[in-house]
C-alpha cells in the first residue's frame, strides 16, 4: 500500500513543541510525517518546499505560531505570503499546490498537531504519490 | 534626442549622460557614460536593441551613493520599470538623475539587429513597422514610459513631453518645444500589443501546464543560469539557487540511483526555474532579457511573464509603475489570505 511521505517544517516555538507535547501525552500521530525543526515559519523559503518535493515528499506542511504569536513578531505573516506566492506559481504551472499546507499550531495544541497530521496523511494517501515519484529529471 | 543630450551637457544642466552608443569594437550599441559633449555624436539613443538592461547600469552607477552631479539617463520603458523595482529594493537611487525615456517601438535580438545593420537597412524604421522585433516587444504591456520619467520622446509626435517640472524646465531652458502627451495614441498602441500578448499567453498557458509539459518546455536547459545573470530584477550578489546549501553529496546520487534507476544531470532545472519564480516573479517586467540570454533559445519570457502576471494579480501588485507600490514580500497585513488561516 502507498505510504505517503510528508515533510514538515515546524517552528521551534510552537508546532515543534506541539509535536513533543503530543508525544509526552501519548497521542499517536502518523509516522508518515518527517518533522524538521526550524526557528520560525518565516525561515522557510519556498526553495525548501520545492526541494522536499524533488526529494520525494508527497506533501509538505509548514507549521507556525498562530497569527500574533510569532516569537519573532511577524515571521508567520511573511510565511503566509510566501506560501501564497508558491501556491500561485504552482497553480500557474499545473503543479500540485494542494499538497502544500500551512497550519498554525501552538505549543499547547498537542491534540491539534496529531489531528492535523492525521488529516494531511489521509488526504495525501488518497491523492497518491507526489509529483516527482519515479521521476529521474528535475 | 542627440541635440537634447548635447544641450543638457553644454548648458551644464547635467554633468554626464548615460545612453546607448556606438562602441569602438562592434556593431551593437552599449550604454556609454559620457562626460565630453563631443562624444554625444556616438550616441544611438533609440537603437532598437538591448544587449543589457540600462536599469542594471543605473544600479551600478548609483547603488553605493547618489552621484554628486546630475546625470541624464536614456532608458526604454521596460528598463525604467525595472529600475523602479531596483530602487524599491535599495539597489539603485533616482537622486540626481534626469530620466529620459521614449515610446518604444520594440527591439531586435542582437543577432537580428546585426543582420539588419549589415544589410544596410534602417533598424529604427523597421522596428517602427514591427518588422522583426522580438516577440516580447510585440506583446509589451507598457511600451511607453508610465511614471518616474522627467522627459519622454514620441516618434509619432516627433517631439518631447515632460513627466516632471524638472523635465519641463530642462526642455524649456534649451528652447525645445514641450508637447502634450498623446494619451489616445498610446492607448491604441498598447491595446494592440496587449492583444498580441494575450494570444501568446493563451498558447503558453497550455504549453507549460503540468510537470510533463513544463519539463518539455525546459528540456534543453543546460543550467547555465545566464537567464538570471541578465535579469535586471535579479540583483543578488550571490544567487540563492547557486548557494552551497543546495549541493548534493555523492550518496544522494546513489540513493536516487537505487530508487529511480538513474538521474538526469545537471539536476535542478525545475528547482532553479520554479524556485526563482518565487523570488523574482512579483517584480518581473517582461523585458525578455532572460530569453535573449539563453544559449538554448528557450522562450523564457513568455513562461516567466505568464506566471508573473498570475502572482502579481494574486497580490494586486504591478511592478515598475510606482515607487509607492510596496513589493508584496516586503510587507504583510495581519488580517489577510483567509484561505491559509
Ligand atoms: S519590452 Fe517593451 S519597453 Fe522593453 S524594449 Fe520591448 S517594447 Fe520596448
Ligand atoms: S539561460 Fe537558458 S539554458 Fe541557461 S539556465 Fe536559463 S533557461 Fe537554462
Ligand atoms: S516563531 Fe513560530 S512562526 Fe515565527
CSV table of C-alpha atoms and ligand atoms in Angstrom, one decimal:
chain,number,residue,atom,x,y,z
A,1,UNK,CA,0.0,0.0,0.0
A,2,UNK,CA,1.1,3.6,-0.7
A,3,UNK,CA,2.5,5.2,2.4
A,4,UNK,CA,2.8,8.9,1.9
A,5,UNK,CA,5.9,10.8,2.9
A,6,UNK,CA,5.2,14.1,4.4
A,7,UNK,CA,7.8,16.7,5.2
A,8,UNK,CA,7.0,19.1,8.0
A,9,UNK,CA,8.8,22.3,8.6
A,10,UNK,CA,7.8,23.1,12.2
A,11,UNK,CA,8.6,26.2,14.1
A,12,UNK,CA,10.7,25.6,17.2
A,13,UNK,CA,8.5,27.7,19.5
A,14,UNK,CA,5.1,26.2,18.6
A,15,UNK,CA,4.5,23.4,16.2
A,16,UNK,CA,7.6,21.5,17.2
A,17,UNK,CA,6.7,21.9,20.8
A,18,UNK,CA,3.2,20.7,20.0
A,19,UNK,CA,4.7,17.6,18.4
A,20,UNK,CA,6.7,17.0,21.6
A,21,UNK,CA,3.5,17.5,23.7
A,22,UNK,CA,1.7,15.0,21.5
A,23,UNK,CA,4.5,12.6,22.2
A,24,UNK,CA,4.6,13.1,26.0
A,25,UNK,CA,0.8,13.0,26.2
A,26,UNK,CA,1.0,9.7,24.3
A,27,UNK,CA,-1.2,11.0,21.5
A,28,UNK,CA,-0.3,9.0,18.4
A,29,UNK,CA,0.5,10.7,15.1
A,30,UNK,CA,1.3,9.0,11.8
A,31,UNK,CA,5.0,8.1,11.2
A,32,UNK,CA,4.5,9.4,7.7
A,33,UNK,CA,5.4,12.8,8.9
A,34,UNK,CA,9.1,13.7,8.9
A,35,UNK,CA,9.4,16.7,11.1
A,36,UNK,CA,12.2,19.3,10.6
A,37,UNK,CA,12.6,21.9,13.3
A,38,UNK,CA,13.1,25.5,12.1
A,39,UNK,CA,13.5,28.6,14.1
A,40,UNK,CA,10.4,30.2,12.7
A,41,UNK,CA,7.9,29.5,9.9
A,42,UNK,CA,9.3,32.7,8.4
A,43,UNK,CA,12.6,31.0,7.7
A,44,UNK,CA,11.1,28.5,5.2
A,45,UNK,CA,11.9,29.8,1.8
A,46,UNK,CA,9.8,28.2,-0.9
A,47,UNK,CA,13.1,26.6,-2.1
A,48,UNK,CA,13.0,24.1,0.8
A,49,UNK,CA,9.4,23.1,0.0
A,50,UNK,CA,10.3,22.6,-3.7
A,51,UNK,CA,13.4,20.7,-2.7
A,52,UNK,CA,11.3,18.4,-0.4
A,53,UNK,CA,9.0,17.5,-3.3
A,54,UNK,CA,12.0,16.8,-5.6
A,55,UNK,CA,13.5,14.6,-2.9
A,56,UNK,CA,10.3,12.6,-2.9
A,57,UNK,CA,7.8,14.3,-0.5
A,58,UNK,CA,4.2,13.6,-1.3
A,59,UNK,CA,3.1,16.6,0.7
A,60,UNK,CA,4.8,19.4,2.7
A,61,UNK,CA,3.4,21.1,5.7
A,62,UNK,CA,4.7,24.3,7.3
A,63,UNK,CA,3.7,24.7,10.9
A,64,UNK,CA,3.9,28.0,12.7
A,65,UNK,CA,2.7,30.0,15.6
A,66,UNK,CA,-0.8,31.5,15.4
A,67,UNK,CA,-1.1,35.0,13.9
A,68,UNK,CA,0.0,37.4,16.5
A,69,UNK,CA,2.0,34.9,18.4
A,70,UNK,CA,5.2,34.6,16.4
A,71,UNK,CA,8.3,34.6,18.6
A,72,UNK,CA,9.9,37.0,16.0
A,73,UNK,CA,6.7,39.0,15.8
A,74,UNK,CA,6.0,38.8,12.1
A,75,UNK,CA,7.7,35.6,10.7
A,76,UNK,CA,4.4,33.8,10.3
A,77,UNK,CA,2.8,36.6,8.4
A,78,UNK,CA,5.7,36.6,6.0
A,79,UNK,CA,5.5,32.8,5.7
A,80,UNK,CA,1.8,33.1,4.8
A,81,UNK,CA,2.7,35.4,1.9
A,82,UNK,CA,5.5,33.2,0.7
A,83,UNK,CA,3.2,30.1,0.7
A,84,UNK,CA,0.5,32.0,-1.1
A,85,UNK,CA,3.1,33.0,-3.7
A,86,UNK,CA,4.4,29.5,-4.1
A,87,UNK,CA,0.9,28.2,-4.5
A,88,UNK,CA,0.2,30.8,-7.2
A,89,UNK,CA,3.4,29.7,-9.1
A,90,UNK,CA,2.3,26.0,-8.7
A,91,UNK,CA,-1.2,26.8,-9.9
A,92,UNK,CA,0.0,28.7,-12.9
A,93,UNK,CA,2.1,25.7,-13.9
A,94,UNK,CA,-0.4,23.0,-13.1
A,95,UNK,CA,1.7,21.7,-10.2
A,96,UNK,CA,0.0,20.2,-7.1
A,97,UNK,CA,-0.4,23.3,-4.9
A,98,UNK,CA,-2.9,21.3,-2.8
A,99,UNK,CA,0.0,19.3,-1.5
A,100,UNK,CA,1.4,22.4,0.2
A,101,UNK,CA,-0.1,23.0,3.7
A,102,UNK,CA,0.3,25.9,6.1
A,103,UNK,CA,-1.0,25.3,9.7
A,104,UNK,CA,-0.9,27.3,12.8
A,105,UNK,CA,-0.4,25.0,15.8
A,106,UNK,CA,0.7,26.4,19.2
A,107,UNK,CA,2.9,24.7,21.8
A,108,UNK,CA,-0.2,23.7,23.8
A,109,UNK,CA,-2.0,22.1,20.9
A,110,UNK,CA,-0.7,18.6,21.0
A,111,UNK,CA,-4.0,17.1,20.1
A,112,UNK,CA,-4.5,19.5,17.2
A,113,UNK,CA,-1.0,18.6,16.0
A,114,UNK,CA,-1.8,14.9,15.9
A,115,UNK,CA,-5.2,15.5,14.3
A,116,UNK,CA,-3.7,17.8,11.6
A,117,UNK,CA,-1.0,15.2,10.8
A,118,UNK,CA,-3.7,12.5,10.5
A,119,UNK,CA,-5.8,14.7,8.2
A,120,UNK,CA,-2.9,15.6,5.9
A,121,UNK,CA,-1.7,12.0,5.8
A,122,UNK,CA,-5.1,10.7,4.9
A,123,UNK,CA,-5.6,13.3,2.3
A,124,UNK,CA,-2.3,12.6,0.7
A,125,UNK,CA,-2.9,8.9,0.8
A,126,UNK,CA,-6.0,9.5,-1.3
A,127,UNK,CA,-4.1,11.7,-3.8
A,128,UNK,CA,-1.4,9.2,-4.3
A,129,UNK,CA,2.3,9.7,-4.9
A,130,UNK,CA,3.8,13.2,-5.2
A,131,UNK,CA,4.9,14.9,-8.4
A,132,UNK,CA,8.4,13.6,-8.6
A,133,UNK,CA,7.7,10.0,-7.6
A,134,UNK,CA,9.7,7.8,-10.0
A,135,UNK,CA,11.0,10.8,-12.0
A,136,UNK,CA,14.7,10.9,-12.8
A,137,UNK,CA,14.7,14.5,-14.0
A,138,UNK,CA,14.1,17.7,-12.1
B,1,UNK,CA,17.5,63.5,-29.0
B,2,UNK,CA,21.2,64.0,-29.6
B,3,UNK,CA,20.7,67.7,-29.6
B,4,UNK,CA,18.9,67.4,-26.3
B,5,UNK,CA,21.7,65.4,-24.7
B,6,UNK,CA,24.3,67.7,-26.1
B,7,UNK,CA,22.4,70.8,-24.9
B,8,UNK,CA,22.0,69.3,-21.4
B,9,UNK,CA,25.7,68.8,-21.2
B,10,UNK,CA,26.8,72.1,-22.7
B,11,UNK,CA,24.4,74.1,-20.6
B,12,UNK,CA,25.5,72.2,-17.5
B,13,UNK,CA,22.1,71.0,-16.8
B,14,UNK,CA,23.6,67.7,-16.3
B,15,UNK,CA,27.3,66.7,-15.8
B,16,UNK,CA,27.1,63.4,-17.6
B,17,UNK,CA,24.9,61.4,-19.9
B,18,UNK,CA,24.3,57.6,-19.8
B,19,UNK,CA,23.0,56.5,-23.2
B,20,UNK,CA,23.3,53.6,-25.7
B,21,UNK,CA,26.1,54.5,-28.0
B,22,UNK,CA,28.4,53.1,-30.7
B,23,UNK,CA,31.2,51.0,-29.3
B,24,UNK,CA,34.7,51.0,-30.6
B,25,UNK,CA,34.8,47.3,-31.5
B,26,UNK,CA,31.4,46.1,-32.5
B,27,UNK,CA,28.1,46.9,-34.2
B,28,UNK,CA,25.8,46.7,-31.2
B,29,UNK,CA,25.4,49.8,-29.2
B,30,UNK,CA,26.0,49.6,-25.5
B,31,UNK,CA,25.4,52.1,-22.7
B,32,UNK,CA,28.1,54.8,-22.6
B,33,UNK,CA,28.7,57.1,-19.7
B,34,UNK,CA,29.6,60.4,-21.4
B,35,UNK,CA,31.2,63.4,-19.9
B,36,UNK,CA,32.6,65.0,-23.0
B,37,UNK,CA,29.8,66.6,-25.1
B,38,UNK,CA,31.6,65.7,-28.3
B,39,UNK,CA,31.0,62.0,-27.6
B,40,UNK,CA,27.3,62.5,-27.9
B,41,UNK,CA,27.9,62.2,-31.6
B,42,UNK,CA,28.4,58.4,-30.9
B,43,UNK,CA,25.1,58.1,-29.1
B,44,UNK,CA,22.5,55.9,-30.6
B,45,UNK,CA,19.7,56.6,-28.1
B,46,UNK,CA,16.9,54.8,-30.0
B,47,UNK,CA,18.9,51.9,-31.3
B,48,UNK,CA,16.3,49.1,-31.3
B,49,UNK,CA,18.5,46.5,-29.5
B,50,UNK,CA,19.0,45.8,-25.8
B,51,UNK,CA,22.1,43.8,-25.0
B,52,UNK,CA,21.9,44.6,-21.3
B,53,UNK,CA,19.3,46.4,-19.2
B,54,UNK,CA,20.0,50.1,-18.6
B,55,UNK,CA,18.4,49.5,-15.2
B,56,UNK,CA,21.3,47.3,-14.3
B,57,UNK,CA,23.8,50.0,-15.4
B,58,UNK,CA,22.0,52.7,-13.4
B,59,UNK,CA,22.2,50.4,-10.4
B,60,UNK,CA,26.0,50.1,-11.0
B,61,UNK,CA,26.2,53.9,-11.1
B,62,UNK,CA,24.0,54.7,-8.1
B,63,UNK,CA,23.9,51.7,-5.7
B,64,UNK,CA,26.8,52.8,-3.4
B,65,UNK,CA,25.9,56.5,-3.4
B,66,UNK,CA,23.9,59.1,-5.4
B,67,UNK,CA,26.0,60.9,-8.0
B,68,UNK,CA,27.2,64.3,-6.8
B,69,UNK,CA,26.2,65.9,-10.0
B,70,UNK,CA,23.2,65.3,-12.2
B,71,UNK,CA,23.3,62.6,-14.8
B,72,UNK,CA,20.8,62.2,-17.7
B,73,UNK,CA,19.9,58.6,-18.5
B,74,UNK,CA,18.1,57.4,-21.6
B,75,UNK,CA,16.1,54.3,-20.9
B,76,UNK,CA,13.5,52.2,-22.6
B,77,UNK,CA,10.2,51.9,-20.8
B,78,UNK,CA,10.9,48.3,-19.6
B,79,UNK,CA,14.3,49.4,-18.3
B,80,UNK,CA,12.7,52.2,-16.4
B,81,UNK,CA,10.2,49.8,-14.9
B,82,UNK,CA,13.0,47.5,-13.8
B,83,UNK,CA,14.8,50.5,-12.3
B,84,UNK,CA,11.7,51.4,-10.3
B,85,UNK,CA,11.8,47.9,-8.8
B,86,UNK,CA,15.5,48.1,-8.1
B,87,UNK,CA,15.0,51.4,-6.3
B,88,UNK,CA,12.4,49.8,-4.1
B,89,UNK,CA,14.9,47.1,-3.2
B,90,UNK,CA,17.5,49.8,-2.5
B,91,UNK,CA,19.7,48.7,-5.4
B,92,UNK,CA,19.6,52.0,-7.1
B,93,UNK,CA,18.7,55.6,-6.5
B,94,UNK,CA,16.9,58.2,-8.6
B,95,UNK,CA,18.5,61.2,-6.9
B,96,UNK,CA,20.4,63.5,-9.3
B,97,UNK,CA,19.1,61.5,-12.3
B,98,UNK,CA,17.3,63.1,-15.2
B,99,UNK,CA,15.4,60.3,-16.7
B,100,UNK,CA,14.7,60.4,-20.4
B,101,UNK,CA,12.5,57.7,-21.9
B,102,UNK,CA,10.5,57.2,-25.1
B,103,UNK,CA,7.6,55.5,-26.6
B,104,UNK,CA,9.3,52.3,-27.6
B,105,UNK,CA,8.7,50.5,-30.9
B,106,UNK,CA,10.5,47.4,-29.6
B,107,UNK,CA,13.9,45.9,-30.2
B,108,UNK,CA,15.6,43.2,-32.2
B,109,UNK,CA,17.6,40.4,-30.8
B,110,UNK,CA,21.3,41.1,-31.0
B,111,UNK,CA,21.6,38.7,-33.9
B,112,UNK,CA,18.7,40.2,-35.9
B,113,UNK,CA,20.0,43.7,-35.2
B,114,UNK,CA,23.4,42.9,-36.6
B,115,UNK,CA,21.8,41.3,-39.7
B,116,UNK,CA,19.7,44.4,-40.3
B,117,UNK,CA,22.6,46.7,-39.9
B,118,UNK,CA,24.8,44.6,-42.2
B,119,UNK,CA,22.1,44.6,-44.8
B,120,UNK,CA,22.3,48.4,-44.7
B,121,UNK,CA,18.7,48.8,-43.6
B,122,UNK,CA,17.5,51.3,-41.0
B,123,UNK,CA,16.7,49.4,-37.8
B,124,UNK,CA,14.6,52.1,-36.3
B,125,UNK,CA,12.3,52.3,-39.3
B,126,UNK,CA,11.9,48.5,-39.4
B,127,UNK,CA,11.2,48.4,-35.7
B,128,UNK,CA,8.5,51.1,-36.1
B,129,UNK,CA,7.0,48.9,-38.7
B,130,UNK,CA,7.2,46.0,-36.2
B,131,UNK,CA,9.2,44.2,-38.8
B,132,UNK,CA,11.3,41.5,-37.0
B,133,UNK,CA,11.3,42.9,-33.4
B,134,UNK,CA,11.3,40.5,-30.5
B,135,UNK,CA,8.2,38.6,-29.6
B,136,UNK,CA,8.5,40.1,-26.1
B,137,UNK,CA,8.3,43.6,-27.5
B,138,UNK,CA,5.4,42.9,-29.8
B,139,UNK,CA,3.5,41.8,-26.7
B,140,UNK,CA,4.9,44.6,-24.5
B,141,UNK,CA,2.3,45.6,-21.9
B,142,UNK,CA,3.7,49.1,-21.3
B,143,UNK,CA,5.6,50.2,-24.4
B,144,UNK,CA,5.5,53.8,-23.1
B,145,UNK,CA,7.0,55.5,-20.1
B,146,UNK,CA,4.5,55.1,-17.3
B,147,UNK,CA,5.9,57.2,-14.5
B,148,UNK,CA,9.1,58.4,-12.9
B,149,UNK,CA,10.4,59.9,-16.1
B,150,UNK,CA,11.4,63.5,-16.5
B,151,UNK,CA,11.3,63.7,-20.3
B,152,UNK,CA,9.9,61.4,-22.9
B,153,UNK,CA,10.2,61.3,-26.7
B,154,UNK,CA,7.4,60.3,-29.0
B,155,UNK,CA,8.1,59.1,-32.6
B,156,UNK,CA,4.5,59.6,-33.5
B,157,UNK,CA,4.6,63.3,-32.4
B,158,UNK,CA,8.2,63.7,-33.3
B,159,UNK,CA,8.8,65.6,-30.1
B,160,UNK,CA,9.2,65.7,-26.4
B,161,UNK,CA,6.9,65.9,-23.5
B,162,UNK,CA,7.6,66.3,-19.8
B,163,UNK,CA,6.9,64.0,-16.9
B,164,UNK,CA,8.0,66.3,-14.2
B,165,UNK,CA,8.7,70.0,-13.6
B,166,UNK,CA,12.4,69.2,-13.7
B,167,UNK,CA,12.0,67.8,-17.2
B,168,UNK,CA,9.9,70.7,-18.4
B,169,UNK,CA,12.4,73.2,-17.1
B,170,UNK,CA,15.2,71.4,-18.8
B,171,UNK,CA,13.4,71.3,-22.1
B,172,UNK,CA,12.4,74.9,-21.9
B,173,UNK,CA,15.8,76.2,-20.9
B,174,UNK,CA,17.1,74.5,-24.1
B,175,UNK,CA,14.3,76.1,-26.2
B,176,UNK,CA,12.8,72.7,-27.0
B,177,UNK,CA,9.1,72.7,-27.6
B,178,UNK,CA,7.2,70.8,-24.8
B,179,UNK,CA,4.4,68.8,-26.3
B,180,UNK,CA,1.3,67.3,-24.7
B,181,UNK,CA,1.4,63.5,-24.5
B,182,UNK,CA,-1.0,61.8,-26.9
B,183,UNK,CA,-2.8,59.5,-24.5
B,184,UNK,CA,-5.2,58.2,-27.1
B,185,UNK,CA,-2.3,57.1,-29.4
B,186,UNK,CA,-0.6,55.4,-26.5
B,187,UNK,CA,-3.8,53.6,-25.5
B,188,UNK,CA,-4.3,52.3,-29.0
B,189,UNK,CA,-0.8,51.1,-29.5
B,190,UNK,CA,-0.8,49.5,-26.1
B,191,UNK,CA,-4.1,47.7,-26.7
B,192,UNK,CA,-2.7,46.2,-29.9
B,193,UNK,CA,0.4,44.9,-28.1
B,194,UNK,CA,-1.7,43.5,-25.3
B,195,UNK,CA,-3.8,41.7,-27.7
B,196,UNK,CA,-0.7,40.1,-29.2
B,197,UNK,CA,0.5,39.1,-25.7
B,198,UNK,CA,-2.9,37.6,-24.9
B,199,UNK,CA,-2.5,35.3,-27.9
B,200,UNK,CA,1.0,34.3,-26.8
B,201,UNK,CA,-0.2,33.8,-23.3
B,202,UNK,CA,-3.1,31.5,-24.3
B,203,UNK,CA,-0.7,29.2,-26.1
B,204,UNK,CA,1.9,29.4,-23.3
B,205,UNK,CA,-0.6,28.6,-20.6
B,206,UNK,CA,-1.2,25.2,-22.2
B,207,UNK,CA,2.3,24.6,-23.2
B,208,UNK,CA,3.7,24.9,-19.7
B,209,UNK,CA,0.8,23.4,-17.8
B,210,UNK,CA,1.7,20.3,-15.8
B,211,UNK,CA,5.0,18.9,-14.8
B,212,UNK,CA,5.4,16.9,-18.1
B,213,UNK,CA,4.8,20.0,-20.3
B,214,UNK,CA,6.9,22.3,-18.2
B,215,UNK,CA,9.8,19.8,-18.3
B,216,UNK,CA,9.5,19.5,-22.0
B,217,UNK,CA,9.5,23.3,-22.4
B,218,UNK,CA,12.7,23.4,-20.4
B,219,UNK,CA,14.2,20.2,-21.7
B,220,UNK,CA,17.1,21.9,-23.4
B,221,UNK,CA,18.1,23.9,-20.3
B,222,UNK,CA,21.8,23.4,-19.5
B,223,UNK,CA,21.6,25.1,-16.1
B,224,UNK,CA,24.0,27.9,-17.0
B,225,UNK,CA,21.8,30.5,-15.1
B,226,UNK,CA,22.5,33.2,-17.8
B,227,UNK,CA,18.8,34.0,-17.6
B,228,UNK,CA,19.2,35.3,-14.1
B,229,UNK,CA,22.5,37.0,-14.8
B,230,UNK,CA,20.9,39.2,-17.4
B,231,UNK,CA,17.7,39.7,-15.5
B,232,UNK,CA,17.5,43.3,-14.3
B,233,UNK,CA,15.5,42.2,-11.3
B,234,UNK,CA,17.9,39.5,-10.1
B,235,UNK,CA,20.3,41.8,-8.2
B,236,UNK,CA,21.6,39.4,-5.6
B,237,UNK,CA,25.4,39.2,-5.4
B,238,UNK,CA,25.2,35.6,-4.6
B,239,UNK,CA,22.2,33.8,-6.1
B,240,UNK,CA,20.4,31.6,-3.6
B,241,UNK,CA,19.9,29.0,-6.2
B,242,UNK,CA,23.6,28.6,-6.6
B,243,UNK,CA,24.4,28.5,-2.9
B,244,UNK,CA,26.2,25.5,-1.5
B,245,UNK,CA,23.3,24.5,0.8
B,246,UNK,CA,21.7,23.0,-2.3
B,247,UNK,CA,24.8,21.0,-3.3
B,248,UNK,CA,24.4,17.2,-3.1
B,249,UNK,CA,26.7,14.7,-1.5
B,250,UNK,CA,27.6,11.6,-3.6
B,251,UNK,CA,25.3,9.4,-1.6
B,252,UNK,CA,22.3,11.4,-2.9
B,253,UNK,CA,23.1,10.2,-6.4
B,254,UNK,CA,23.4,6.6,-5.3
B,255,UNK,CA,20.1,6.9,-3.4
B,256,UNK,CA,18.3,8.2,-6.4
B,257,UNK,CA,20.0,5.5,-8.5
B,258,UNK,CA,18.7,2.9,-6.2
B,259,UNK,CA,15.2,4.3,-6.1
B,260,UNK,CA,14.8,5.6,-9.7
B,261,UNK,CA,17.4,3.7,-11.6
B,262,UNK,CA,19.2,6.9,-12.6
B,263,UNK,CA,19.2,10.7,-12.6
B,264,UNK,CA,19.5,13.3,-15.3
B,265,UNK,CA,22.4,15.7,-14.9
B,266,UNK,CA,22.7,18.5,-14.4
B,267,UNK,CA,20.0,18.3,-11.9
B,268,UNK,CA,17.8,21.1,-10.5
B,269,UNK,CA,16.5,22.6,-13.7
B,270,UNK,CA,13.0,22.5,-12.2
B,271,UNK,CA,14.3,23.6,-8.9
B,272,UNK,CA,16.0,26.6,-10.2
B,273,UNK,CA,13.3,27.9,-12.6
B,274,UNK,CA,10.3,27.2,-10.4
B,275,UNK,CA,12.2,28.4,-7.3
B,276,UNK,CA,13.4,31.5,-9.0
B,277,UNK,CA,9.8,32.4,-9.9
B,278,UNK,CA,9.1,32.5,-6.2
B,279,UNK,CA,11.8,35.1,-5.9
B,280,UNK,CA,11.5,37.4,-8.9
B,281,UNK,CA,8.1,36.9,-10.5
B,282,UNK,CA,6.4,39.6,-8.4
B,283,UNK,CA,8.9,42.2,-9.9
B,284,UNK,CA,9.1,40.7,-13.4
B,285,UNK,CA,8.5,43.4,-16.0
B,286,UNK,CA,8.6,41.1,-19.0
B,287,UNK,CA,11.6,42.7,-20.7
B,288,UNK,CA,12.7,39.5,-22.2
B,289,UNK,CA,16.4,39.7,-21.4
B,290,UNK,CA,16.2,36.2,-19.8
B,291,UNK,CA,15.3,34.8,-23.2
B,292,UNK,CA,17.9,36.8,-25.0
B,293,UNK,CA,20.5,35.5,-22.7
B,294,UNK,CA,19.5,31.8,-23.1
B,295,UNK,CA,22.1,29.9,-25.2
B,296,UNK,CA,19.5,27.2,-25.7
B,297,UNK,CA,16.9,29.5,-27.2
B,298,UNK,CA,14.2,28.6,-24.7
B,299,UNK,CA,11.4,31.1,-24.9
B,300,UNK,CA,11.6,32.0,-21.3
B,301,UNK,CA,10.0,35.4,-21.4
B,302,UNK,CA,6.5,34.0,-22.1
B,303,UNK,CA,6.9,31.4,-19.5
B,304,UNK,CA,8.1,33.8,-16.8
B,305,UNK,CA,5.7,36.7,-17.7
B,306,UNK,CA,2.7,34.3,-17.8
B,307,UNK,CA,3.4,33.0,-14.2
B,308,UNK,CA,4.4,36.5,-13.1
B,309,UNK,CA,1.1,38.1,-14.1
B,310,UNK,CA,-0.6,35.5,-12.0
B,311,UNK,CA,1.5,36.0,-8.9
B,312,UNK,CA,1.3,39.8,-9.4
B,313,UNK,CA,-2.5,39.6,-9.7
B,314,UNK,CA,-2.8,37.5,-6.6
B,315,UNK,CA,-1.1,40.3,-4.6
B,316,UNK,CA,-2.7,43.1,-6.6
B,317,UNK,CA,0.7,44.4,-7.5
B,318,UNK,CA,2.1,45.7,-10.7
B,319,UNK,CA,5.9,46.2,-10.7
B,320,UNK,CA,7.6,49.1,-12.1
B,321,UNK,CA,4.8,51.6,-12.2
B,322,UNK,CA,5.1,53.5,-9.0
B,323,UNK,CA,7.6,53.7,-6.2
B,324,UNK,CA,4.6,53.9,-3.8
B,325,UNK,CA,3.6,50.4,-4.5
B,326,UNK,CA,5.2,48.2,-1.9
B,327,UNK,CA,6.7,44.8,-3.1
B,328,UNK,CA,4.4,42.2,-1.6
B,329,UNK,CA,7.1,40.1,0.1
B,330,UNK,CA,8.4,43.1,2.0
B,331,UNK,CA,5.2,43.7,3.9
B,332,UNK,CA,2.1,42.0,5.2
B,333,UNK,CA,-1.2,42.6,6.8
B,334,UNK,CA,-2.3,40.9,10.0
B,335,UNK,CA,-5.7,40.1,8.6
B,336,UNK,CA,-5.4,38.6,5.1
B,337,UNK,CA,-5.2,35.4,3.0
B,338,UNK,CA,-8.1,33.8,4.9
B,339,UNK,CA,-7.7,30.6,2.8
B,340,UNK,CA,-4.4,30.0,4.5
B,341,UNK,CA,-5.7,30.6,8.0
C,1,LIG,S1,9.8,45.1,-23.8
C,1,LIG,FE1,8.6,47.0,-24.3
C,1,LIG,S2,9.7,48.7,-23.5
C,1,LIG,FE2,11.1,46.9,-23.5
C,1,LIG,S3,12.3,47.0,-25.4
C,1,LIG,FE3,10.5,45.8,-25.8
C,1,LIG,S4,8.8,47.2,-26.5
C,1,LIG,FE4,10.5,48.4,-25.6
C,2,LIG,S1,19.8,30.7,-19.8
C,2,LIG,FE1,18.6,29.0,-20.8
C,2,LIG,S2,20.0,27.2,-20.5
C,2,LIG,FE2,20.8,28.8,-19.1
C,2,LIG,S3,19.8,28.3,-17.2
C,2,LIG,FE3,18.5,29.9,-18.2
C,2,LIG,S4,17.0,28.6,-19.3
C,2,LIG,FE4,18.7,27.2,-18.8
C,3,LIG,S1,8.4,31.8,15.9
C,3,LIG,FE1,6.8,30.4,15.4
C,3,LIG,S2,6.2,31.1,13.5
C,3,LIG,FE2,7.7,32.7,14.0
